[in-house]
mmCIF file with all atom_site columns, C-alpha atoms in Angstrom:
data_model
loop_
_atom_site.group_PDB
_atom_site.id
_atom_site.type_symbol
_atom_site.label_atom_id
_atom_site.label_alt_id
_atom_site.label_comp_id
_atom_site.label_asym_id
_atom_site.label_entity_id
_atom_site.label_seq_id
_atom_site.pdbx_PDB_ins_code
_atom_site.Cartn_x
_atom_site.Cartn_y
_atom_site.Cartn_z
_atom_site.occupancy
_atom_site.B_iso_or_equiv
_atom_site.pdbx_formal_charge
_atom_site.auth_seq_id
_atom_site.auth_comp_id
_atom_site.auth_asym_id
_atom_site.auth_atom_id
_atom_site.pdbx_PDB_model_num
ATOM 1   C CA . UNK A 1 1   ? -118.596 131.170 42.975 1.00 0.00 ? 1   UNK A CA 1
ATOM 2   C CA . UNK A 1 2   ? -115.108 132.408 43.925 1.00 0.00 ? 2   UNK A CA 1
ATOM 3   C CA . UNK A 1 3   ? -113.488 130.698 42.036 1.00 0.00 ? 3   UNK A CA 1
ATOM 4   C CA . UNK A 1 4   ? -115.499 132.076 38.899 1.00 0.00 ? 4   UNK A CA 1
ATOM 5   C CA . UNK A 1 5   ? -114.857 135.761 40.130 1.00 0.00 ? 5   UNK A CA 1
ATOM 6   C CA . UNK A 1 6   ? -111.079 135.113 40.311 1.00 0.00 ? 6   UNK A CA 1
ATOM 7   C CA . UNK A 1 7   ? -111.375 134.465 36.710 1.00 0.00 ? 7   UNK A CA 1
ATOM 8   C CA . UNK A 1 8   ? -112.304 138.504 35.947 1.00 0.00 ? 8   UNK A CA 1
ATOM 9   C CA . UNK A 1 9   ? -108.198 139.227 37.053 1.00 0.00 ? 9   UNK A CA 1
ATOM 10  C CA . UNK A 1 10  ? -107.055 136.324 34.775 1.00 0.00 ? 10  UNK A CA 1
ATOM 11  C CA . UNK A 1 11  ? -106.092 136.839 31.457 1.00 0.00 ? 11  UNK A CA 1
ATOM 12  C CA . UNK A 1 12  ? -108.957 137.359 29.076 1.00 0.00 ? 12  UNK A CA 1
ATOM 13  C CA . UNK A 1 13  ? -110.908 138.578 31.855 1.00 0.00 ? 13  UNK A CA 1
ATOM 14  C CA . UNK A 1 14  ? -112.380 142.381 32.353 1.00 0.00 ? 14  UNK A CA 1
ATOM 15  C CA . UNK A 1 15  ? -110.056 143.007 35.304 1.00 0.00 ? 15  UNK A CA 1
ATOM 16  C CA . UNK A 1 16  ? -106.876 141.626 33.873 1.00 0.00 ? 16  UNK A CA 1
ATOM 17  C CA . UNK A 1 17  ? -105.547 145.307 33.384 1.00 0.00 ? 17  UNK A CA 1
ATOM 18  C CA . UNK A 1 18  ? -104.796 146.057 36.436 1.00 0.00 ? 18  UNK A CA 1
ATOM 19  C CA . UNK A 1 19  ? -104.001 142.094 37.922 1.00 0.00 ? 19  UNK A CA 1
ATOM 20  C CA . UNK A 1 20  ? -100.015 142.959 38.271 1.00 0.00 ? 20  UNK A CA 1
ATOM 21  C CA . UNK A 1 21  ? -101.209 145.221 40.710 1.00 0.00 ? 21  UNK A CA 1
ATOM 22  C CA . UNK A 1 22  ? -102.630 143.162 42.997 1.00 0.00 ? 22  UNK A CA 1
ATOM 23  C CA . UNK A 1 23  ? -100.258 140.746 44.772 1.00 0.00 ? 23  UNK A CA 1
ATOM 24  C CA . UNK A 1 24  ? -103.025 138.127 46.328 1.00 0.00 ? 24  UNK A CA 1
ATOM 25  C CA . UNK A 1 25  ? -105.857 136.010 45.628 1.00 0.00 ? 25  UNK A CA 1
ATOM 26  C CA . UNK A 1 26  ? -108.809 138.805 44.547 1.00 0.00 ? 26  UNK A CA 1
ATOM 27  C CA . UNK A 1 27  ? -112.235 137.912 42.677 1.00 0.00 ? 27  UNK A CA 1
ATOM 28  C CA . UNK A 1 28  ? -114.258 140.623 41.576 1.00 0.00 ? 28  UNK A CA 1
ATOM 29  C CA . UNK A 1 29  ? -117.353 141.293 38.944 1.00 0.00 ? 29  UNK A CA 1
ATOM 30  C CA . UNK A 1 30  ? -116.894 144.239 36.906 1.00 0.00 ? 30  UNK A CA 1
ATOM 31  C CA . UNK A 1 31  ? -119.476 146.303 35.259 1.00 0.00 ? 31  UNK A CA 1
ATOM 32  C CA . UNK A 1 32  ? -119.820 149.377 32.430 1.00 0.00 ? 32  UNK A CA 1
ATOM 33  C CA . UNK A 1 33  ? -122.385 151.475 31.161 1.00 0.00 ? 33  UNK A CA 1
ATOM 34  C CA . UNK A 1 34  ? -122.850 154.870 29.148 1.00 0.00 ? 34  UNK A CA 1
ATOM 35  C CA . UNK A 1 35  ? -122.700 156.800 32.470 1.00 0.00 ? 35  UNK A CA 1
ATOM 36  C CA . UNK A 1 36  ? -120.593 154.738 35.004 1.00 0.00 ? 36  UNK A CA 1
ATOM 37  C CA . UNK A 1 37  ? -118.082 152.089 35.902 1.00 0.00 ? 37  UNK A CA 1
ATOM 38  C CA . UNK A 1 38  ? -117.710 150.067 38.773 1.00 0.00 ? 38  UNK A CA 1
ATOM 39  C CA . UNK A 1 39  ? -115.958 147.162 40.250 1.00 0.00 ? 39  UNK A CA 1
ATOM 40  C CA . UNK A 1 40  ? -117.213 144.993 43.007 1.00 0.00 ? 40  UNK A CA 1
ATOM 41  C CA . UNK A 1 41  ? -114.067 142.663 44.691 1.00 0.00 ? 41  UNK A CA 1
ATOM 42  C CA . UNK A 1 42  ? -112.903 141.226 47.556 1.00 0.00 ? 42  UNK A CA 1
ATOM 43  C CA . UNK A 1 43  ? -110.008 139.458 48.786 1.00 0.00 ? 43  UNK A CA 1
ATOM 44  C CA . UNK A 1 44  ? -110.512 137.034 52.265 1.00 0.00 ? 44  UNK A CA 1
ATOM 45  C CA . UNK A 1 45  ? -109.865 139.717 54.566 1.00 0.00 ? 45  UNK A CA 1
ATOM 46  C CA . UNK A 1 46  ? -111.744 143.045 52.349 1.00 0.00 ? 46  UNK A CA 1
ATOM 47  C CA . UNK A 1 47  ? -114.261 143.657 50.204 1.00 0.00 ? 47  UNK A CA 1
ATOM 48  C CA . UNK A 1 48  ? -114.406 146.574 47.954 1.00 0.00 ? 48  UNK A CA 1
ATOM 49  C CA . UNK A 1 49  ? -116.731 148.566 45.391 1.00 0.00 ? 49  UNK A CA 1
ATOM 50  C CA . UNK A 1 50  ? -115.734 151.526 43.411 1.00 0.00 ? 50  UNK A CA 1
ATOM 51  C CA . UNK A 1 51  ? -117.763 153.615 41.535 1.00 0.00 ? 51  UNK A CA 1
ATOM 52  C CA . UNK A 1 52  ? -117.161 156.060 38.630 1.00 0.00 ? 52  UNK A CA 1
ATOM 53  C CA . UNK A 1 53  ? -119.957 157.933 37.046 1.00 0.00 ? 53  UNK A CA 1
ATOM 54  C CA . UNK A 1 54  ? -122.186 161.268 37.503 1.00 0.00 ? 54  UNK A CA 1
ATOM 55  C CA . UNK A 1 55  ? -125.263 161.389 39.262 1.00 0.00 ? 55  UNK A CA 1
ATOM 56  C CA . UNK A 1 56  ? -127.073 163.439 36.251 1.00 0.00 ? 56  UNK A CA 1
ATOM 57  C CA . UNK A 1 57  ? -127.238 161.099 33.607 1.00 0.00 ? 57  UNK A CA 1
ATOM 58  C CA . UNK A 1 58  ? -124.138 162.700 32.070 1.00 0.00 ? 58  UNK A CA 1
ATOM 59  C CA . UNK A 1 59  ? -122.352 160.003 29.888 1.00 0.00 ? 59  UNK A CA 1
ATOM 60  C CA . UNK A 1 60  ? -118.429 159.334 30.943 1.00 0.00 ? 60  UNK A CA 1
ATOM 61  C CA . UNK A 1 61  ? -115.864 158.977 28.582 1.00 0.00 ? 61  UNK A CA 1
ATOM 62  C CA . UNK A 1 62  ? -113.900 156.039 27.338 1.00 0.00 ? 62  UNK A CA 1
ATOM 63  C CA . UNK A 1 63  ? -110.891 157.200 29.376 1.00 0.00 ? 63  UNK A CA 1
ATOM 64  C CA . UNK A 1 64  ? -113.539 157.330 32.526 1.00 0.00 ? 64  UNK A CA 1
ATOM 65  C CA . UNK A 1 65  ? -114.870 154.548 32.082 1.00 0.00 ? 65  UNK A CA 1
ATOM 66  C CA . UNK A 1 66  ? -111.310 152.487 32.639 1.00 0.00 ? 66  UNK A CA 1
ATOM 67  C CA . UNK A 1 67  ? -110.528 154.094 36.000 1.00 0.00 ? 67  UNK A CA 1
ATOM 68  C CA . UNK A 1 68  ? -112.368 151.953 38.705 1.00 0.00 ? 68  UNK A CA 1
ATOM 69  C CA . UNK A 1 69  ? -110.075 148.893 38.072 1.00 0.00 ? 69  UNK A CA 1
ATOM 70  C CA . UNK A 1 70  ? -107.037 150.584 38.958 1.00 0.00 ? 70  UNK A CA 1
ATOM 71  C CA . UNK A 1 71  ? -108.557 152.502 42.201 1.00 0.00 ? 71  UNK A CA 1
ATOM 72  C CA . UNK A 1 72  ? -109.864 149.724 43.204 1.00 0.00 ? 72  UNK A CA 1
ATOM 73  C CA . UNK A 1 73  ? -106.371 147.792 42.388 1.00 0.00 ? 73  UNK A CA 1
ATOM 74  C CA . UNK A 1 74  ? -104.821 150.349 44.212 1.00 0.00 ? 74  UNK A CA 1
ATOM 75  C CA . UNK A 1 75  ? -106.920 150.609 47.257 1.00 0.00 ? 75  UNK A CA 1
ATOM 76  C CA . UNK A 1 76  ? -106.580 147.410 47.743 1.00 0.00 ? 76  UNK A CA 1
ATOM 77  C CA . UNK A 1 77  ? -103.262 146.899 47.851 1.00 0.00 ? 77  UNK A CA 1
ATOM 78  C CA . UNK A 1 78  ? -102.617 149.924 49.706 1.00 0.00 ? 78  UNK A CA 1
ATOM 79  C CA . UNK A 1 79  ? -105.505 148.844 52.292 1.00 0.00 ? 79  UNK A CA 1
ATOM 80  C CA . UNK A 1 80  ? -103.674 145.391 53.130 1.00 0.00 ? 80  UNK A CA 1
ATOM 81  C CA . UNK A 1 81  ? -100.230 146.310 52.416 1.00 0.00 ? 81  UNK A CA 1
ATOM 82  C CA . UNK A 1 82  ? -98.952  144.938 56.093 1.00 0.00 ? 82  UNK A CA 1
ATOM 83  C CA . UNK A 1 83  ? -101.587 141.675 55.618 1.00 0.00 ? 83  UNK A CA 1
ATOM 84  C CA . UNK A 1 84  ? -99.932  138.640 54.251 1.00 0.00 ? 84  UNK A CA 1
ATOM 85  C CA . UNK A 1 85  ? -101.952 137.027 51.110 1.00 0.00 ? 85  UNK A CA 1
ATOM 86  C CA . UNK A 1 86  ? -104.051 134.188 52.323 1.00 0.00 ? 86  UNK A CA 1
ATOM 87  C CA . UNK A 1 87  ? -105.335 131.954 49.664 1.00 0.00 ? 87  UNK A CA 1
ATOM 88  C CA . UNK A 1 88  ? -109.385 131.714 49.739 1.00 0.00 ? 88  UNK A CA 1
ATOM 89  C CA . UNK A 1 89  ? -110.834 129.141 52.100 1.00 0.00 ? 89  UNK A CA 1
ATOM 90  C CA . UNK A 1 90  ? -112.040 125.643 49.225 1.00 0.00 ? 90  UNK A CA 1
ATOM 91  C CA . UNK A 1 91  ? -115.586 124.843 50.914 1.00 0.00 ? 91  UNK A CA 1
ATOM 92  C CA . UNK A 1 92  ? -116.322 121.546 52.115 1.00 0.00 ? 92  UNK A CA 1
ATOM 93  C CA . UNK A 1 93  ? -118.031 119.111 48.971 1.00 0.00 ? 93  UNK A CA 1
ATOM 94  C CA . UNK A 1 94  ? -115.289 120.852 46.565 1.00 0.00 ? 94  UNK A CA 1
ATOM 95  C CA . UNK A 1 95  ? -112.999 119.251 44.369 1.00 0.00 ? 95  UNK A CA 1
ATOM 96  C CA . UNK A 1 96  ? -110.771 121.181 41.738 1.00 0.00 ? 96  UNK A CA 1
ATOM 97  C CA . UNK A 1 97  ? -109.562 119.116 38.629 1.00 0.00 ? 97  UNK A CA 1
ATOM 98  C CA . UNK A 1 98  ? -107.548 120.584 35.366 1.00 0.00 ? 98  UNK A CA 1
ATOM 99  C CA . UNK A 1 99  ? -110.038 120.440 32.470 1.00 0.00 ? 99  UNK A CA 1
ATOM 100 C CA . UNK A 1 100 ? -109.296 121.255 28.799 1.00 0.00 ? 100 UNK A CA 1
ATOM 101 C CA . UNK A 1 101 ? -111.257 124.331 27.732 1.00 0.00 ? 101 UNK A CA 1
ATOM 102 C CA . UNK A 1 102 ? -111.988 123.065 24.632 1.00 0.00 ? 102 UNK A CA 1
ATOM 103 C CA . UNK A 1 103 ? -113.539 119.747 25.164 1.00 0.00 ? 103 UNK A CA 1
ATOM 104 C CA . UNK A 1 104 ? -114.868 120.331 29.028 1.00 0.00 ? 104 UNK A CA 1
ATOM 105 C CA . UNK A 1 105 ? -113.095 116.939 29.653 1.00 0.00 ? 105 UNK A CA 1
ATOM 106 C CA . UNK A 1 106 ? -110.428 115.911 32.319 1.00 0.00 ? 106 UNK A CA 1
ATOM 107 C CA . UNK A 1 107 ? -107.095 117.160 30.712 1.00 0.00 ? 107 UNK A CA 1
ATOM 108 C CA . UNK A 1 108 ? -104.145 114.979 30.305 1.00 0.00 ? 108 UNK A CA 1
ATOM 109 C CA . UNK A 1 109 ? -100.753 116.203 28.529 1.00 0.00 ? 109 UNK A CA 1
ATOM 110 C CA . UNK A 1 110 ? -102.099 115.951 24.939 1.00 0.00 ? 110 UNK A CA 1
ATOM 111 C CA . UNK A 1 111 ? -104.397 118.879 26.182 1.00 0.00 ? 111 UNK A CA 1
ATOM 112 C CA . UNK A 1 112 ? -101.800 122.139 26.475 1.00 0.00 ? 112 UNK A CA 1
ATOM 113 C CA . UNK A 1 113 ? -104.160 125.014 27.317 1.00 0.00 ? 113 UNK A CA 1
ATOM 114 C CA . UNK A 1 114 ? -105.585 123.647 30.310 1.00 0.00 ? 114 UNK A CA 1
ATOM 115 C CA . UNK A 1 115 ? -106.555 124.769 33.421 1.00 0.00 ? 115 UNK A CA 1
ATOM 116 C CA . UNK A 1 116 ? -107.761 124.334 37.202 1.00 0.00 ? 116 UNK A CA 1
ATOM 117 C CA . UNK A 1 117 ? -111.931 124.548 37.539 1.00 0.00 ? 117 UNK A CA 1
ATOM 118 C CA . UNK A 1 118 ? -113.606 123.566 40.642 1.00 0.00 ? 118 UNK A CA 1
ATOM 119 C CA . UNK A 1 119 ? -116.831 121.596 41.287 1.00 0.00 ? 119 UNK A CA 1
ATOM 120 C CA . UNK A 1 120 ? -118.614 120.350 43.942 1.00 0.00 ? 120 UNK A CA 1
ATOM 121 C CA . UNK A 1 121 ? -117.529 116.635 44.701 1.00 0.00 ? 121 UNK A CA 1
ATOM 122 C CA . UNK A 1 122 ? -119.427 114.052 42.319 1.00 0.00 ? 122 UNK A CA 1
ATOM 123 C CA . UNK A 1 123 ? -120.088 116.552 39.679 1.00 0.00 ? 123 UNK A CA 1
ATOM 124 C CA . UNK A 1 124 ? -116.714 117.221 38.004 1.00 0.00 ? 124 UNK A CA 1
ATOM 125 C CA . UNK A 1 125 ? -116.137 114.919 34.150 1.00 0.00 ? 125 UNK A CA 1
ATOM 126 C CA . UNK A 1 126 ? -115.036 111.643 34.178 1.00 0.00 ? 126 UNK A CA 1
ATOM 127 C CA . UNK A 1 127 ? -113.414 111.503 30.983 1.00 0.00 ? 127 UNK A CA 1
ATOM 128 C CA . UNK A 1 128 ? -110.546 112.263 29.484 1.00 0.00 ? 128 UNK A CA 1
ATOM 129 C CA . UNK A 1 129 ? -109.933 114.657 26.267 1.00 0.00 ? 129 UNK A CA 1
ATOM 130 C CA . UNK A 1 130 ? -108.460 111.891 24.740 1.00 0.00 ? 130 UNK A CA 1
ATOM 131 C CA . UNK A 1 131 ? -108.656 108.368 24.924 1.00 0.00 ? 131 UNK A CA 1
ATOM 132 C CA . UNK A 1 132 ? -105.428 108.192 27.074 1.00 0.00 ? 132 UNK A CA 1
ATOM 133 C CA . UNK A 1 133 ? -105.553 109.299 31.139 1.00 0.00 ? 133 UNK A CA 1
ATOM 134 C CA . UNK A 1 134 ? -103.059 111.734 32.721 1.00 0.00 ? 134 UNK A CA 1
ATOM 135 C CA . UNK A 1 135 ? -99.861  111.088 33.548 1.00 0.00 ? 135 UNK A CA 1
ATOM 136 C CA . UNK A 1 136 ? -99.225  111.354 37.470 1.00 0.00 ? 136 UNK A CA 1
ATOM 137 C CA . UNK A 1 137 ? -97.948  115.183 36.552 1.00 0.00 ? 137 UNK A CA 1
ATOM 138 C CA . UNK A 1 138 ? -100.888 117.399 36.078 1.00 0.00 ? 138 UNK A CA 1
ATOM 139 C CA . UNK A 1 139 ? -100.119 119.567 32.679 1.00 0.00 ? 139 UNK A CA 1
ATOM 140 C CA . UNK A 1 140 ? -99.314  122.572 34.251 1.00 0.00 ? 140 UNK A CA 1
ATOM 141 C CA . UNK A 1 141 ? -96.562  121.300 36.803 1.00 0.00 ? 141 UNK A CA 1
ATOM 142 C CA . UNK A 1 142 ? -93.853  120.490 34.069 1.00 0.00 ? 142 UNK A CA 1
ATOM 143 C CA . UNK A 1 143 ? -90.747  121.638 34.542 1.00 0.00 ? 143 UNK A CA 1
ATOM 144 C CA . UNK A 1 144 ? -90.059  125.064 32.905 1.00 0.00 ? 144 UNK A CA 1
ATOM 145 C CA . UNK A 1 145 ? -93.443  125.793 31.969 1.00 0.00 ? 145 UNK A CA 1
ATOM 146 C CA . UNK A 1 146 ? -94.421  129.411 31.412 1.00 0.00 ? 146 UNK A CA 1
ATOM 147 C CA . UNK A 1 147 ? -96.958  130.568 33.864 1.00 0.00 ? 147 UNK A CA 1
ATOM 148 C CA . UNK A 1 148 ? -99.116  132.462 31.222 1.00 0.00 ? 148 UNK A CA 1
ATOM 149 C CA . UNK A 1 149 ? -99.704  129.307 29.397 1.00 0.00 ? 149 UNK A CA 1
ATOM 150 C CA . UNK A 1 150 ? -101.827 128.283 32.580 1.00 0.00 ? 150 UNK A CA 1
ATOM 151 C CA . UNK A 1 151 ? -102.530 131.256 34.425 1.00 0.00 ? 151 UNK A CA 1
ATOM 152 C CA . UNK A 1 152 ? -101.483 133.637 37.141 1.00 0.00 ? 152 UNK A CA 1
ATOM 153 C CA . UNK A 1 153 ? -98.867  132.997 39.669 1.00 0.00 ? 153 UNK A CA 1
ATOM 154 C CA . UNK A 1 154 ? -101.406 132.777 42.187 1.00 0.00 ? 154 UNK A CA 1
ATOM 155 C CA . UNK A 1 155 ? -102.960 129.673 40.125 1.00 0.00 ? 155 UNK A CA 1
ATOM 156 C CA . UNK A 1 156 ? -99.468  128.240 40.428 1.00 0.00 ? 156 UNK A CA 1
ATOM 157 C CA . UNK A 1 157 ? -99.813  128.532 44.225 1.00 0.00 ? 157 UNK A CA 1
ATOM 158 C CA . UNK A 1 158 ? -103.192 127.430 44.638 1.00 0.00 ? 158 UNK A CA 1
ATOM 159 C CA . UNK A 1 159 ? -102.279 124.408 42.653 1.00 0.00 ? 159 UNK A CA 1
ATOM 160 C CA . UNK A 1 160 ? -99.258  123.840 44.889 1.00 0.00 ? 160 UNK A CA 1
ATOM 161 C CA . UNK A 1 161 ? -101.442 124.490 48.015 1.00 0.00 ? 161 UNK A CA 1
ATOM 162 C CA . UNK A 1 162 ? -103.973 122.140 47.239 1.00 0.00 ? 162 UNK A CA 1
ATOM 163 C CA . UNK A 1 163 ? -102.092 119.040 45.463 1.00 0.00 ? 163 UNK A CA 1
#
């Protein structure tokens, strides 16, 4: 389940605005309606939720309804400022493989845009996204690649970390 809330600070997701603020593993779940915003995050020391709205049913505006991602950014940041990053604890049971997003298959380097997804052990695909396996170098490990083809920095680190 972490691992799917870190995907709201990647890019594409709703929290991406604000991820070069935040200098350490954070999942989150944001949310928007015609009278609030909120964000709900945590990193593996703090949790955080900010709220932006009016209690009277009074609609916010579109420039209102962008400002609990960067408190919350903020907050955070400022909150463990003297904390080193710690990378979230992988549970017991789960593996993490690099699977092509088109396909859902294991990715090998004839698959360019993939990227790390965990599972529990057992449950992860078996096959390849084309008929040939992986090389020993998983795609996003090559030399000079960019880190926005495969993610945030921290990605890069948690791939490190774990292979």
């Amino acid at each position: 389940m972490t691992n799917l809330l870190e995907s709201v600070f990647e890019e594409g997701g709703t929290g991406n605005r604000v991820a070069s603020t935040i200098k350490r593993p954070i999942a989150g779940k944001t949310g928007t309606t015609d009278t609030d915003a909120w964000l709900v995050g945590f990193t593996p020391e703090l949790a955080t939720a900010v709220w932006v709205g009016y209690d009277k049913n009074r609609d916010i505006s579109t420039v209102e309804s962008h400002l609990a991602s960067p408190i919350f950014a903020e907050f955070t940041e400022q909150s463990l400022e003297a904390i080193p990053p710690k990378l979230f604890p992988i549970p017991q049971g789960v593996t993490s493989v690099y699977i092509d997003p088109v396909s859902g298959k294991l990715s090998n380097e004839d698959c360019p845009n993939s990227h790390l997804e965990a599972f529990l052990a057992g449950s992860e695909p078996t096959t390849y996204c084309t008929d040939k396996p992986a090389k020993a170098e998983p795609p996003g490990d090559k030399k000079g690649a960019s880190k926005g083809q495969n993610g945030s920095w921290w990605n890069d680190i948690k791939r490190w970390w774990n292979d």
